[in-house]
Amino acid sequence: MKHSARILFGTLSLAASAFALSTSLSLAQTPDTCVTGVDLATLGPKGIVGQGPHGEKAASPDELKLTDDEAAKVKAGKFKVGISMQTVNLDWSQLQVAGISQTLAKYGVTVTGVASAEYQVDKQIADIENTIQQHPDGIISIPVDFTATAPTYKKVGEAGIKLVFMDSIPVGLSSPKDFASMISADSQGNGQIAATILASCMPKGGTIGLVNFGVDYFSTNERTKGVSEWMKKNRPDIVMKQVDFTDPSKVSQIAGDFLTGNPDVKGLYAVWDQPALDTLSSMRAQGIDIPITTVDLGLQSAIEIAKGGPLKATGSQRPYDQGVAEAMAMMKALIGQPTPAWVGVQSLPVVQSNVLESYKTVFHKDPPAELVDACNGAKPKCN
Amino acid sequence: MTETQSPAKAAVNQPGGRSALRHLLQGERPYMLYVAFAIMLIVFSLASPWFLSIDNFLNIGRQTTLVSIIAVGMTFVIISRQIDLSVASTLALSGMSASLAMAFVANNWVVGAVAGLGTGALIGLINGVLTTRLEIPSFLVTLGTLSGARGLALMVTNTKPVIITNEYYFAIFGEGSVLGIPAPILWTLGVTVAGILLLHYSVYGRRVYAAGGNPTAALYSGVHIKQVTTLAFVLTGTLAGLASLILSARSHAARPDVVQGMELDVIASVILGGCSLFGGRGFVLGTLLGSLIIGTLNNGLVLLGVSSSLQLVIKGAIIVAAVAFTRR
């Protein structure tokens, strides 16, 4: 034991003797224009920027409205719809399910059940097969993966069941043959919002870091594409560096090490809000204070934005509204009406000055006390 | 392995009193672990200009905190011939308990700490009692509590995070520092020293070795194996509770979905550090070193800009090579 300790301390002493004793903190020279120089009224795209997985042009959720005749047909149909989610353990999923269920209920459509695959392909395949056995008229689902689930999703159409996707489409399926519609957020538009705000915080010729999801996934790919394309077009002076993660639980470590290895990085974009929060926790530990922007809004990210800390903004999805659009597309399909292959849901810029209102828009309920308190502590900048 | 001398002591007090250098030259574990760690330090120092700095070493220290702390407890469990797969879920549930206690009982760091540590200890006790009294294999028991504790953590707030606002809590567990050493690293050092004293210099430690090394002999020698084993689970659960306080203090919130799969990192650190999965062998300093080796590897590969997919391949290969290299 004593000998072991001696060798260990000897090794560490050798390493310690070669230390470069630099404890400089990376304090950003953030311009005054950071966020405040951005006009909310003109921030973000006014329409849908991105294209669907097969290059489809975006349709608006307005195109899914039912006429009185169509609504009557739906109500008379006594239809049943099953839902298959990747997980129900996220605000995003719960808001989607709420949007779908409440909208279907208005038109007398019954939800037979909500299956949660917990990100497991085999479980989702079983979920869909079991749902088919219940003989619903339609299934609304988000695929956990694009290839392994494809044959099972094909069985849905073959069984005469209408299919609406959220966020992505498995390989080899096409509309209207195999499914009615795919509804997703305008991920590129959300990426552009994150880029616009981040650019306002960056000096000329500055370097930003992109904390990107290293798994090939349509919506996250589109977000990062939105950021990098906006930067290349509007701020070509900004240098972009990227670090990828595949395991979301490792973001804090990866982002912290990335900042250590790239001290020139003075601004960050993280691909969704939880990686942004994990990056923020790593920055706090290292005494780094640089602006971050992201995509998606949750309670904790809303609180951080309200406080006016390093998390400056997010381009938010509208999962409840997306759920409403999915339900409308399903009802259109159930009564035999044509539906657009891809429907994009408008992005939403969220900054300190509109965080309370944005929370209400996204969650369809009043902001909780914690968020209101955080905002009150940052008056008058926070509203 | 006797009641009067721990294997750790035996390792350095063998007949003939060979020097540490001779052990090293003969490629004995744990000495080769230090060599492996030193090689890693040298390679990364040469390969990345950012690796060899106090700031980066503090990074590694902070990043390995959770695994290092829980791994100290896991060392006791594995030496006593058991396994605990529930530590990550225990951490998640303990964090939720701590944050909810501060939100609804009193916004006081002591209340939060007691709730978090108590929840961890309780899950450890459940694991220990089910394993020893009902004689269910610990693999199955802790697989059950892995699922149950995670489910409870998700259920208790319907998957929502619980925001923490107590500044003392942040300072004591997450963001404070003493002489420039961050609080999480101080907690790790404290737990490691306590673990070394308990395992290598106490009667209980000797009994843990006895229970894992030769349970039949230990039983006839009057060692209460069930108590010894249960206490090892309670210790691990309590340390998972401590890790939850550190993580939630750093994040300013407790989330129910955190650190899924971390039990594998903890077990890997313990095994890499010289513990035998068959019980009866292991030492706390080796476990810390195992955790630091994995943490340093994670850190160095990111600094070198290695792609995330390739990182996994390299990490796997190096961990297997390190175990093979030090397996004597």
XYZ file of C-alpha atoms in Angstrom:
711
model
C 0.000 0.000 0.000
C 2.663 2.522 1.043
C 4.885 1.536 -1.888
C 1.928 1.763 -4.253
C 1.100 5.225 -3.032
C 4.718 6.284 -3.357
C 4.857 5.203 -6.985
C 1.575 6.906 -7.761
C 2.640 10.154 -6.168
C 6.019 9.862 -7.884
C 4.315 9.533 -11.251
C 2.044 12.469 -10.565
C 4.998 14.543 -9.336
C 6.857 13.874 -12.574
C 3.835 15.033 -14.528
C 3.306 17.991 -12.225
C 6.881 19.182 -12.691
C 6.150 19.694 -16.382
C 2.940 21.685 -15.853
C 2.389 24.894 -17.656
C 0.935 26.865 -14.792
C -1.713 28.640 -16.759
C -4.991 29.281 -15.047
C -6.268 31.950 -17.352
C -10.014 32.135 -17.612
C -11.556 32.423 -20.997
C -13.637 35.542 -20.599
C -15.467 36.513 -23.732
C -15.267 39.959 -25.216
C -18.973 39.975 -25.986
C -20.088 42.917 -28.125
C -22.828 45.234 -26.826
C -24.954 44.148 -29.751
C -25.268 40.658 -28.220
C -28.991 39.771 -28.446
C -30.029 43.380 -27.818
C -28.859 44.249 -31.326
C -31.299 41.735 -32.769
C -34.773 42.890 -33.730
C -37.245 40.274 -32.509
C -39.823 41.425 -35.018
C -37.594 40.457 -37.914
C -35.721 37.620 -36.226
C -35.941 34.197 -37.762
C -37.486 33.017 -40.987
C -41.036 34.089 -41.734
C -41.779 30.875 -43.554
C -40.412 27.334 -43.607
C -36.736 27.287 -44.605
C -35.958 23.601 -44.750
C -37.062 20.886 -47.124
C -38.472 17.487 -46.311
C -36.295 14.341 -46.166
C -36.834 13.772 -49.904
C -36.485 17.432 -50.848
C -40.226 18.111 -50.549
C -41.393 21.700 -50.352
C -43.011 22.506 -47.055
C -46.742 22.777 -46.711
C -48.251 24.945 -43.982
C -50.384 23.473 -41.179
C -53.119 25.830 -42.459
C -53.538 23.520 -45.453
C -54.766 20.820 -43.059
C -57.853 22.688 -41.859
C -61.091 20.728 -42.176
C -64.172 22.163 -43.853
C -67.495 21.785 -42.050
C -68.399 18.874 -44.354
C -65.086 17.156 -43.677
C -65.465 17.656 -39.912
C -68.917 16.090 -40.048
C -67.525 13.110 -41.969
C -64.796 12.612 -39.358
C -67.306 12.777 -36.502
C -69.561 10.273 -38.259
C -66.676 7.909 -38.891
C -66.103 7.018 -35.198
C -62.445 6.503 -36.071
C -59.763 5.024 -33.789
C -56.093 6.069 -33.865
C -53.046 4.565 -32.138
C -49.900 6.518 -31.213
C -46.374 5.062 -31.145
C -43.723 7.311 -29.563
C -39.950 6.948 -29.205
C -40.430 7.801 -25.510
C -43.041 9.562 -23.415
C -40.445 10.741 -20.906
C -39.882 14.149 -22.482
C -41.810 17.422 -22.386
C -41.614 17.329 -26.160
C -43.322 13.919 -26.365
C -45.954 14.785 -23.800
C -46.848 18.013 -25.618
C -47.051 16.151 -28.931
C -49.369 13.531 -27.427
C -51.481 16.249 -25.788
C -51.807 18.129 -29.095
C -52.802 14.952 -30.953
C -55.196 13.595 -28.314
C -57.012 16.862 -27.587
C -57.457 17.643 -31.286
C -58.720 14.153 -32.157
C -61.106 14.254 -29.186
C -62.691 17.451 -30.545
C -63.755 15.519 -33.640
C -64.834 12.356 -31.847
C -61.789 10.305 -32.802
C -60.680 7.830 -30.104
C -57.018 7.310 -29.175
C -56.624 3.562 -28.592
C -53.334 3.931 -26.695
C -49.904 5.558 -26.542
C -46.969 3.136 -26.844
C -43.501 4.221 -25.706
C -40.548 2.436 -27.332
C -37.926 3.909 -24.970
C -35.668 4.424 -28.019
C -35.497 0.646 -28.617
C -36.046 -0.514 -32.183
C -37.281 -3.984 -31.235
C -39.781 -2.530 -28.780
C -41.113 -0.098 -31.374
C -41.513 -2.897 -33.898
C -43.474 -4.878 -31.296
C -45.499 -1.764 -30.372
C -46.545 -1.178 -33.978
C -47.342 -4.845 -34.585
C -49.469 -4.896 -31.431
C -51.227 -1.694 -32.474
C -51.995 -3.198 -35.892
C -53.661 -6.103 -34.050
C -56.051 -3.602 -32.437
C -57.291 -2.720 -35.971
C -57.186 1.069 -35.593
C -58.053 3.280 -38.560
C -54.796 5.203 -38.236
C -51.410 5.287 -36.505
C -49.347 8.381 -35.719
C -45.712 7.612 -34.957
C -42.149 8.889 -34.692
C -39.659 6.253 -35.897
C -36.853 5.342 -33.509
C -34.721 4.374 -36.477
C -34.994 4.690 -40.256
C -34.103 1.246 -41.536
C -34.992 -1.514 -39.081
C -38.516 -0.202 -38.535
C -39.262 0.365 -42.242
C -40.703 -3.120 -43.014
C -43.002 -2.875 -39.981
C -44.259 0.562 -41.021
C -44.940 -0.860 -44.505
C -47.204 -3.425 -42.846
C -49.326 -0.549 -41.486
C -50.264 0.617 -44.979
C -50.705 -2.965 -46.174
C -53.213 -3.511 -43.359
C -55.261 -0.580 -44.712
C -54.329 1.640 -41.775
C -53.530 5.320 -42.420
C -50.085 6.430 -41.242
C -48.808 9.885 -40.235
C -45.179 10.391 -39.209
C -43.684 12.961 -36.912
C -40.181 14.300 -37.577
C -38.791 11.684 -39.972
C -39.590 8.957 -42.488
C -38.130 5.427 -42.566
C -36.137 4.427 -45.626
C -38.086 3.260 -48.673
C -41.477 4.634 -47.666
C -43.159 7.197 -49.869
C -46.268 9.356 -49.736
C -49.088 8.748 -50.496
C -48.378 5.041 -51.130
C -47.079 4.108 -47.661
C -48.021 7.090 -45.492
C -50.169 10.188 -45.620
C -47.975 12.962 -44.210
C -44.852 13.709 -42.222
C -45.051 16.695 -39.889
C -41.944 18.223 -38.375
C -40.612 21.418 -36.935
C -38.680 23.663 -39.291
C -35.362 22.530 -37.889
C -33.322 24.586 -40.343
C -35.333 27.649 -39.390
C -34.643 26.980 -35.715
C -30.955 26.591 -36.535
C -31.012 29.960 -38.298
C -32.468 31.617 -35.186
C -29.689 30.118 -33.043
C -27.115 31.312 -35.598
C -28.519 34.859 -35.860
C -28.404 35.440 -32.097
C -24.986 33.835 -31.701
C -23.576 35.954 -34.525
C -24.822 39.112 -32.777
C -22.627 38.139 -29.809
C -19.501 37.487 -31.841
C -16.791 39.990 -32.746
C -15.513 40.120 -36.334
C -13.375 37.092 -37.143
C -14.370 35.280 -33.943
C -14.522 31.520 -33.559
C -17.617 29.566 -32.581
C -18.002 25.929 -31.583
C -20.833 23.686 -32.740
C -21.723 20.974 -30.200
C -23.368 18.594 -32.631
C -25.170 15.245 -32.374
C -22.915 12.753 -34.163
C -25.726 10.398 -35.143
C -27.390 10.679 -38.548
C -30.813 12.039 -37.625
C -32.882 14.225 -39.946
C -34.045 16.921 -37.521
C -30.706 17.408 -35.737
C -28.800 17.374 -39.038
C -31.119 20.107 -40.305
C -30.557 22.287 -37.227
C -26.782 22.249 -37.527
C -27.065 22.728 -41.293
C -29.249 25.778 -40.595
C -26.547 27.245 -38.340
C -23.560 26.596 -40.586
C -25.274 27.708 -43.809
C -26.544 30.917 -42.192
C -23.038 31.683 -40.873
C -21.383 31.030 -44.243
C -23.873 33.300 -45.980
C -24.250 36.117 -43.452
C -21.090 36.027 -41.309
C -18.339 34.452 -43.424
C -15.779 36.087 -41.088
C -16.754 33.720 -38.280
C -14.650 30.557 -37.982
C -16.613 27.420 -37.124
C -15.257 24.435 -35.217
C -17.318 21.357 -34.469
C -17.338 18.638 -31.843
C -19.690 15.665 -32.096
C -21.227 13.551 -29.355
C -23.099 10.296 -29.760
C -24.011 9.703 -26.105
C -25.993 12.650 -24.685
C -24.891 11.747 -21.146
C -21.265 12.535 -22.080
C -21.839 16.070 -23.374
C -20.591 17.815 -20.252
C -17.217 16.060 -20.514
C -16.901 16.364 -24.293
C -17.879 20.039 -24.433
C -15.588 20.880 -21.497
C -12.635 19.157 -23.173
C -13.466 20.794 -26.501
C -13.296 24.229 -24.841
C -9.988 23.311 -23.189
C -8.522 22.225 -26.521
C -9.938 25.228 -28.378
C -9.492 28.317 -26.189
C -10.163 30.536 -29.217
C -13.831 29.482 -29.190
C -15.835 32.469 -27.919
C -19.366 31.335 -28.668
C -21.221 28.032 -28.774
C -24.210 26.455 -30.445
C -25.581 23.223 -28.985
C -27.915 21.057 -30.996
C -30.704 20.936 -28.394
C -31.363 22.372 -24.973
C -30.114 19.575 -22.728
C -26.647 19.451 -24.347
C -26.631 23.245 -24.029
C -27.349 22.966 -20.288
C -24.695 20.267 -19.854
C -22.210 22.479 -21.706
C -23.205 25.352 -19.442
C -22.527 23.268 -16.336
C -19.085 22.407 -17.704
C -18.404 26.075 -18.465
C -19.359 27.088 -14.925
C -16.920 24.539 -13.539
C -14.115 25.900 -15.721
C -14.963 29.565 -15.115
C -15.761 30.150 -18.780
C -18.411 32.716 -19.680
C -19.229 32.764 -23.380
C -22.601 33.005 -25.141
C -24.499 29.838 -26.087
C -27.532 29.418 -28.282
C -29.519 26.296 -28.955
C -32.734 24.775 -30.286
C -35.734 23.608 -28.181
C -37.232 25.042 -25.042
C -37.612 23.300 -21.696
C -38.195 24.686 -18.212
C -34.534 24.739 -17.210
C -33.358 26.308 -20.459
C -36.141 28.905 -20.173
C -34.935 29.774 -16.653
C -31.335 30.144 -17.854
C -32.440 32.446 -20.686
C -34.602 34.457 -18.267
C -31.670 34.965 -15.878
C -29.623 36.521 -18.676
C -26.684 34.134 -18.229
C -24.577 32.595 -20.983
C -27.578 30.833 -22.562
C -28.818 33.670 -24.756
C -31.499 32.206 -26.978
C -33.157 29.201 -28.495
C -35.062 28.487 -31.671
C -37.988 26.592 -30.256
C -40.123 23.898 -31.725
C -43.869 24.019 -31.088
C -44.550 20.389 -30.166
C -48.172 20.958 -29.141
C -48.942 22.726 -32.421
C -47.086 19.960 -34.256
C -49.325 17.434 -32.507
C -52.391 19.395 -33.626
C -51.110 19.334 -37.237
C -50.474 15.577 -37.023
C -54.021 14.993 -35.822
C -55.448 17.200 -38.604
C -53.392 15.375 -41.261
C -54.582 12.039 -39.898
C -58.226 13.097 -40.029
C -57.835 14.343 -43.600
C -56.345 10.983 -44.541
C -59.082 9.037 -42.715
C -61.793 10.609 -44.864
C -59.809 10.039 -48.061
C -58.668 13.627 -48.646
C -55.201 14.242 -50.137
C -52.550 15.387 -47.657
C -49.183 17.107 -48.234
C -46.133 14.814 -48.014
C -44.359 17.179 -45.639
C -45.783 19.815 -43.341
C -43.409 22.196 -41.591
C -44.274 23.904 -38.322
C -42.998 27.479 -37.965
C -39.932 28.087 -35.771
C -40.095 30.377 -32.720
C -37.290 32.678 -31.494
C -36.947 32.784 -27.692
C -34.742 35.375 -25.958
C -34.702 36.988 -22.511
C -37.201 39.682 -23.480
C -39.913 37.283 -24.662
C -39.240 34.133 -22.647
C -42.436 34.153 -20.580
C -44.659 34.714 -23.586
C -42.739 32.090 -25.574
C -43.098 29.542 -22.780
C -46.846 30.067 -22.914
C -46.853 29.710 -26.709
C -44.877 26.461 -26.638
C -46.398 24.772 -23.578
C -49.946 26.126 -23.884
C -50.016 26.951 -20.182
C -48.840 29.722 -17.862
C -45.140 29.751 -16.968
C -44.389 28.018 -13.640
C -43.356 29.979 -10.543
C -39.644 29.124 -10.891
C -39.536 30.719 -14.337
C -41.523 33.772 -13.270
C -39.207 34.239 -10.260
C -36.104 33.971 -12.463
C -37.587 36.540 -14.829
C -38.555 38.900 -12.002
C -34.959 38.757 -10.795
C -33.784 40.019 -14.195
C -36.247 42.886 -14.751
C -36.494 44.969 -16.925
C -34.596 42.888 -19.497
C -36.779 39.847 -18.913
C -40.476 39.901 -19.777
C -5.571 -13.707 2.972
C -5.903 -13.735 6.718
C -7.868 -11.882 9.335
C -4.806 -9.947 10.361
C -3.380 -8.813 7.053
C -5.175 -7.350 4.084
C -4.186 -8.404 0.573
C -3.131 -4.856 -0.092
C -0.621 -5.116 2.707
C 0.281 -8.623 1.674
C 1.049 -7.378 -1.806
C 3.867 -5.210 -0.503
C 4.978 -7.366 2.413
C 5.719 -10.584 0.668
C 8.429 -12.984 1.839
C 11.815 -11.618 0.987
C 10.531 -8.045 1.256
C 11.053 -7.252 -2.428
C 11.169 -3.599 -3.292
C 8.434 -1.791 -5.191
C 10.883 -1.400 -8.091
C 11.279 -5.182 -8.310
C 7.508 -5.612 -8.323
C 7.360 -3.043 -11.087
C 10.096 -4.703 -13.110
C 8.334 -8.036 -12.744
C 5.172 -6.538 -14.166
C 2.965 -7.036 -11.133
C -0.373 -5.472 -10.621
C -1.047 -2.831 -9.226
C 2.337 -1.502 -10.272
C 1.662 -1.895 -13.977
C -1.438 0.267 -13.586
C 0.770 3.189 -12.669
C 2.940 2.455 -15.676
C -0.127 2.366 -17.948
C -1.340 5.657 -16.500
C 2.079 7.271 -16.847
C 2.352 6.133 -20.489
C -1.056 7.651 -21.176
C -0.015 10.948 -19.575
C 3.174 11.071 -21.629
C 1.476 10.193 -24.933
C -1.292 12.768 -24.538
C 1.166 15.411 -23.321
C 3.226 14.969 -26.460
C 0.206 14.793 -28.759
C -1.808 17.761 -27.486
C -0.501 21.155 -26.350
C -3.595 21.555 -24.147
C -3.315 18.330 -22.187
C -0.564 19.117 -19.695
C -2.015 21.980 -17.695
C -3.509 22.387 -14.258
C -6.797 23.530 -15.779
C -7.055 20.369 -17.845
C -6.117 18.106 -14.936
C -8.838 19.795 -12.899
C -11.161 19.055 -15.838
C -10.298 15.374 -15.665
C -10.708 15.398 -11.902
C -14.151 17.001 -12.143
C -15.249 14.753 -14.997
C -14.313 11.563 -13.170
C -15.814 12.606 -9.841
C -19.121 10.754 -10.096
C -17.591 7.500 -11.304
C -14.670 7.689 -8.851
C -16.886 8.246 -5.812
C -19.358 5.468 -6.621
C -16.532 3.155 -7.655
C -15.097 3.328 -4.119
C -18.308 1.740 -2.840
C -18.434 -0.671 -5.769
C -14.939 -1.868 -4.799
C -16.356 -3.125 -1.486
C -19.318 -4.769 -3.259
C -17.177 -6.527 -5.867
C -14.548 -7.654 -3.356
C -17.377 -9.218 -1.346
C -18.271 -11.216 -4.477
C -21.358 -9.218 -5.451
C -22.290 -6.662 -8.119
C -24.453 -3.537 -8.034
C -26.046 -2.545 -11.346
C -28.404 -0.020 -9.777
C -25.947 2.783 -8.979
C -26.896 5.089 -11.871
C -30.609 4.783 -11.122
C -29.884 5.265 -7.416
C -28.040 8.464 -8.310
C -31.011 9.690 -10.355
C -33.574 8.948 -7.632
C -31.361 10.374 -4.860
C -30.946 13.604 -6.823
C -34.708 13.892 -7.236
C -35.170 13.291 -3.482
C -32.617 15.943 -2.586
C -34.099 18.558 -4.896
C -37.710 17.805 -3.941
C -36.819 17.982 -0.238
C -35.341 21.437 -0.795
C -38.335 22.483 -2.885
C -41.054 21.252 -0.512
C -39.549 20.746 2.974
C -36.975 23.493 3.448
C -34.669 25.229 1.018
C -31.688 24.186 3.100
C -28.635 22.332 1.832
C -28.549 20.035 4.879
C -32.127 18.906 4.233
C -31.259 18.221 0.604
C -28.076 16.345 1.510
C -29.811 14.177 4.109
C -32.617 13.336 1.679
C -30.194 12.471 -1.122
C -27.820 10.410 1.015
C -30.734 8.752 2.828
C -32.388 7.691 -0.419
C -29.118 6.234 -1.659
C -28.551 4.374 1.612
C -32.123 3.033 1.559
C -31.764 1.623 -1.955
C -28.437 0.095 -0.900
C -30.144 -1.469 2.107
C -32.895 -2.917 -0.102
C -30.244 -4.369 -2.434
C -28.311 -5.813 0.496
C -31.302 -7.312 2.294
C -32.775 -8.905 -0.840
C -29.390 -10.309 -1.826
C -28.396 -11.710 1.558
C -31.672 -12.562 3.311
C -33.628 -13.870 0.323
C -30.464 -15.188 -1.331
C -31.352 -13.759 -4.721
C -28.249 -13.191 -6.881
C -27.200 -9.556 -6.595
C -27.076 -9.293 -10.396
C -30.844 -9.894 -10.537
C -31.700 -7.860 -7.436
C -29.826 -4.790 -8.641
C -31.165 -5.230 -12.174
C -34.579 -4.923 -10.572
C -33.672 -1.856 -8.519
C -31.971 -0.357 -11.598
C -35.344 -0.417 -13.304
C -37.488 0.378 -10.265
C -35.437 3.324 -9.023
C -35.235 4.844 -12.510
C -38.976 4.400 -12.953
C -39.648 6.105 -9.608
C -37.297 8.948 -10.508
C -39.176 9.488 -13.770
C -42.587 9.061 -12.161
C -42.186 11.350 -9.179
C -42.275 14.555 -11.264
C -43.671 13.049 -14.451
C -40.159 13.244 -16.015
C -39.748 16.971 -15.283
C -36.465 18.331 -13.882
C -36.563 19.933 -10.428
C -34.795 23.289 -10.276
C -32.415 23.932 -7.357
C -31.784 27.489 -6.150
C -29.775 27.005 -2.932
C -26.420 28.789 -3.275
C -24.862 26.928 -0.304
C -25.749 23.634 -1.953
C -24.072 24.758 -5.193
C -20.954 25.875 -3.322
C -20.593 22.835 -1.042
C -21.220 20.129 -3.626
C -20.636 21.638 -7.038
C -19.020 24.984 -7.539
C -17.029 25.926 -4.455
C -13.291 25.408 -4.119
C -10.584 25.332 -1.452
C -7.099 26.571 -2.430
C -8.173 26.350 -6.056
C -9.259 22.723 -5.767
C -12.915 22.360 -6.857
C -15.382 20.913 -4.351
C -16.162 17.779 -6.427
C -12.466 16.847 -6.458
C -12.223 17.427 -2.698
C -15.207 15.125 -2.186
C -13.520 12.501 -4.367
C -10.289 12.735 -2.391
C -12.175 12.567 0.909
C -14.168 9.521 -0.136
C -11.051 7.815 -1.508
C -9.072 8.360 1.697
C -12.027 7.161 3.796
C -12.374 4.142 1.497
C -8.670 3.294 1.845
C -8.860 3.524 5.636
C -12.035 1.440 5.807
C -10.930 -1.272 3.394
C -7.257 -1.602 4.229
C -7.000 -0.506 7.851
C -10.196 -1.644 9.575
C -11.710 -4.865 10.841
C -14.653 -4.351 8.499
C -12.293 -4.150 5.518
C -10.658 -7.421 6.456
C -14.073 -9.017 6.742
C -15.010 -7.800 3.271
C -11.919 -9.538 1.862
C -12.737 -12.645 3.859
C -16.374 -12.718 2.731
C -15.356 -12.459 -0.911
C -12.155 -14.491 -0.815
C -13.459 -17.586 0.911
C -17.009 -17.284 2.241
C -17.031 -20.728 3.833
C -13.837 -20.119 5.772
C -15.042 -16.662 6.728
C -18.320 -18.069 8.040
C -16.518 -20.613 10.204
C -14.232 -17.841 11.415
C -17.259 -15.970 12.783
C -17.612 -13.346 10.058
C -21.241 -12.249 9.622
C -21.166 -12.376 5.841
C -24.743 -11.135 5.425
C -24.084 -8.028 7.497
C -20.752 -7.372 5.828
C -22.294 -7.673 2.355
C -25.372 -5.609 3.197
C -23.168 -2.843 4.555
C -21.163 -2.845 1.290
C -24.411 -2.244 -0.641
C -25.478 0.500 1.795
C -22.090 2.170 1.397
C -22.367 2.070 -2.406
C -25.911 3.431 -2.330
C -24.871 6.239 0.014
C -21.983 7.168 -2.277
C -24.363 7.159 -5.256
C -26.429 9.582 -3.162
C -23.365 11.789 -2.631
C -22.653 11.689 -6.373
C -26.231 12.836 -7.000
C -25.669 15.891 -4.789
C -22.548 16.793 -6.752
C -24.210 16.331 -10.139
C -27.372 18.255 -9.247
C -25.326 21.070 -7.681
C -23.315 21.394 -10.881
C -26.439 21.324 -13.064
C -28.530 23.575 -10.766
C -31.279 20.991 -11.209
C -32.015 17.330 -10.636
C -33.168 15.359 -13.650
C -34.611 11.859 -13.599
C -32.949 10.717 -16.826
C -29.315 11.418 -15.933
C -26.255 9.142 -16.237
C -28.030 6.172 -17.783
C -25.522 3.362 -18.289
C -22.961 4.873 -15.903
C -22.905 1.637 -13.882
C -20.748 0.159 -16.646
C -18.162 2.938 -16.292
C -18.108 2.355 -12.528
C -17.663 -1.413 -12.865
C -15.029 -0.921 -15.590
C -13.041 1.413 -13.306
C -13.120 -1.103 -10.465
C -12.069 -4.035 -12.641
C -9.428 -2.011 -14.468
C -8.157 -0.954 -11.047
C -7.362 -4.523 -10.089
C -10.532 -5.929 -8.502
C -11.486 -9.478 -9.325
C -15.080 -9.998 -10.439
C -14.878 -13.278 -8.503
C -14.331 -11.424 -5.238
C -11.626 -11.343 -2.600
C -9.202 -9.064 -4.453
C -8.966 -5.334 -5.075
C -7.848 -2.033 -3.625
C -9.321 1.470 -3.499
C -6.346 3.331 -4.915
C -6.411 1.008 -7.920
C -10.078 1.810 -8.424
C -9.331 5.539 -8.395
C -6.572 4.937 -10.890
C -8.922 2.885 -13.078
C -11.395 5.745 -13.078
C -8.641 8.266 -13.861
C -7.339 6.110 -16.717
C -10.794 6.037 -18.332
C -11.324 9.758 -17.630
C -7.923 10.695 -19.037
C -8.614 8.619 -22.120
C -11.965 10.374 -22.668
C -10.348 13.780 -22.165
C -7.269 13.169 -24.310
C -9.194 11.811 -27.277
C -11.452 14.889 -27.375
C -8.427 17.207 -27.126
C -6.892 15.406 -30.095
C -10.082 15.974 -32.093
C -10.703 12.260 -32.634
C -14.186 11.631 -34.074
C -16.769 10.386 -31.579
C -17.164 7.004 -33.310
C -13.416 6.396 -33.470
C -13.135 7.432 -29.819
C -15.338 4.491 -28.834
C -13.184 2.062 -30.833
C -9.916 3.402 -29.398
C -11.319 3.484 -25.860
C -12.458 -0.130 -26.081
C -9.132 -1.282 -27.481
C -7.069 0.618 -24.894
C -9.158 -0.582 -21.938
C -8.821 -4.214 -23.045
C -5.095 -3.713 -23.704
C -4.620 -2.074 -20.294
C -6.342 -4.949 -18.514
C -4.311 -7.510 -20.484
C -1.100 -5.558 -19.884
C -1.642 -5.368 -16.127
C -3.181 -8.811 -15.635
C -0.538 -10.633 -13.708
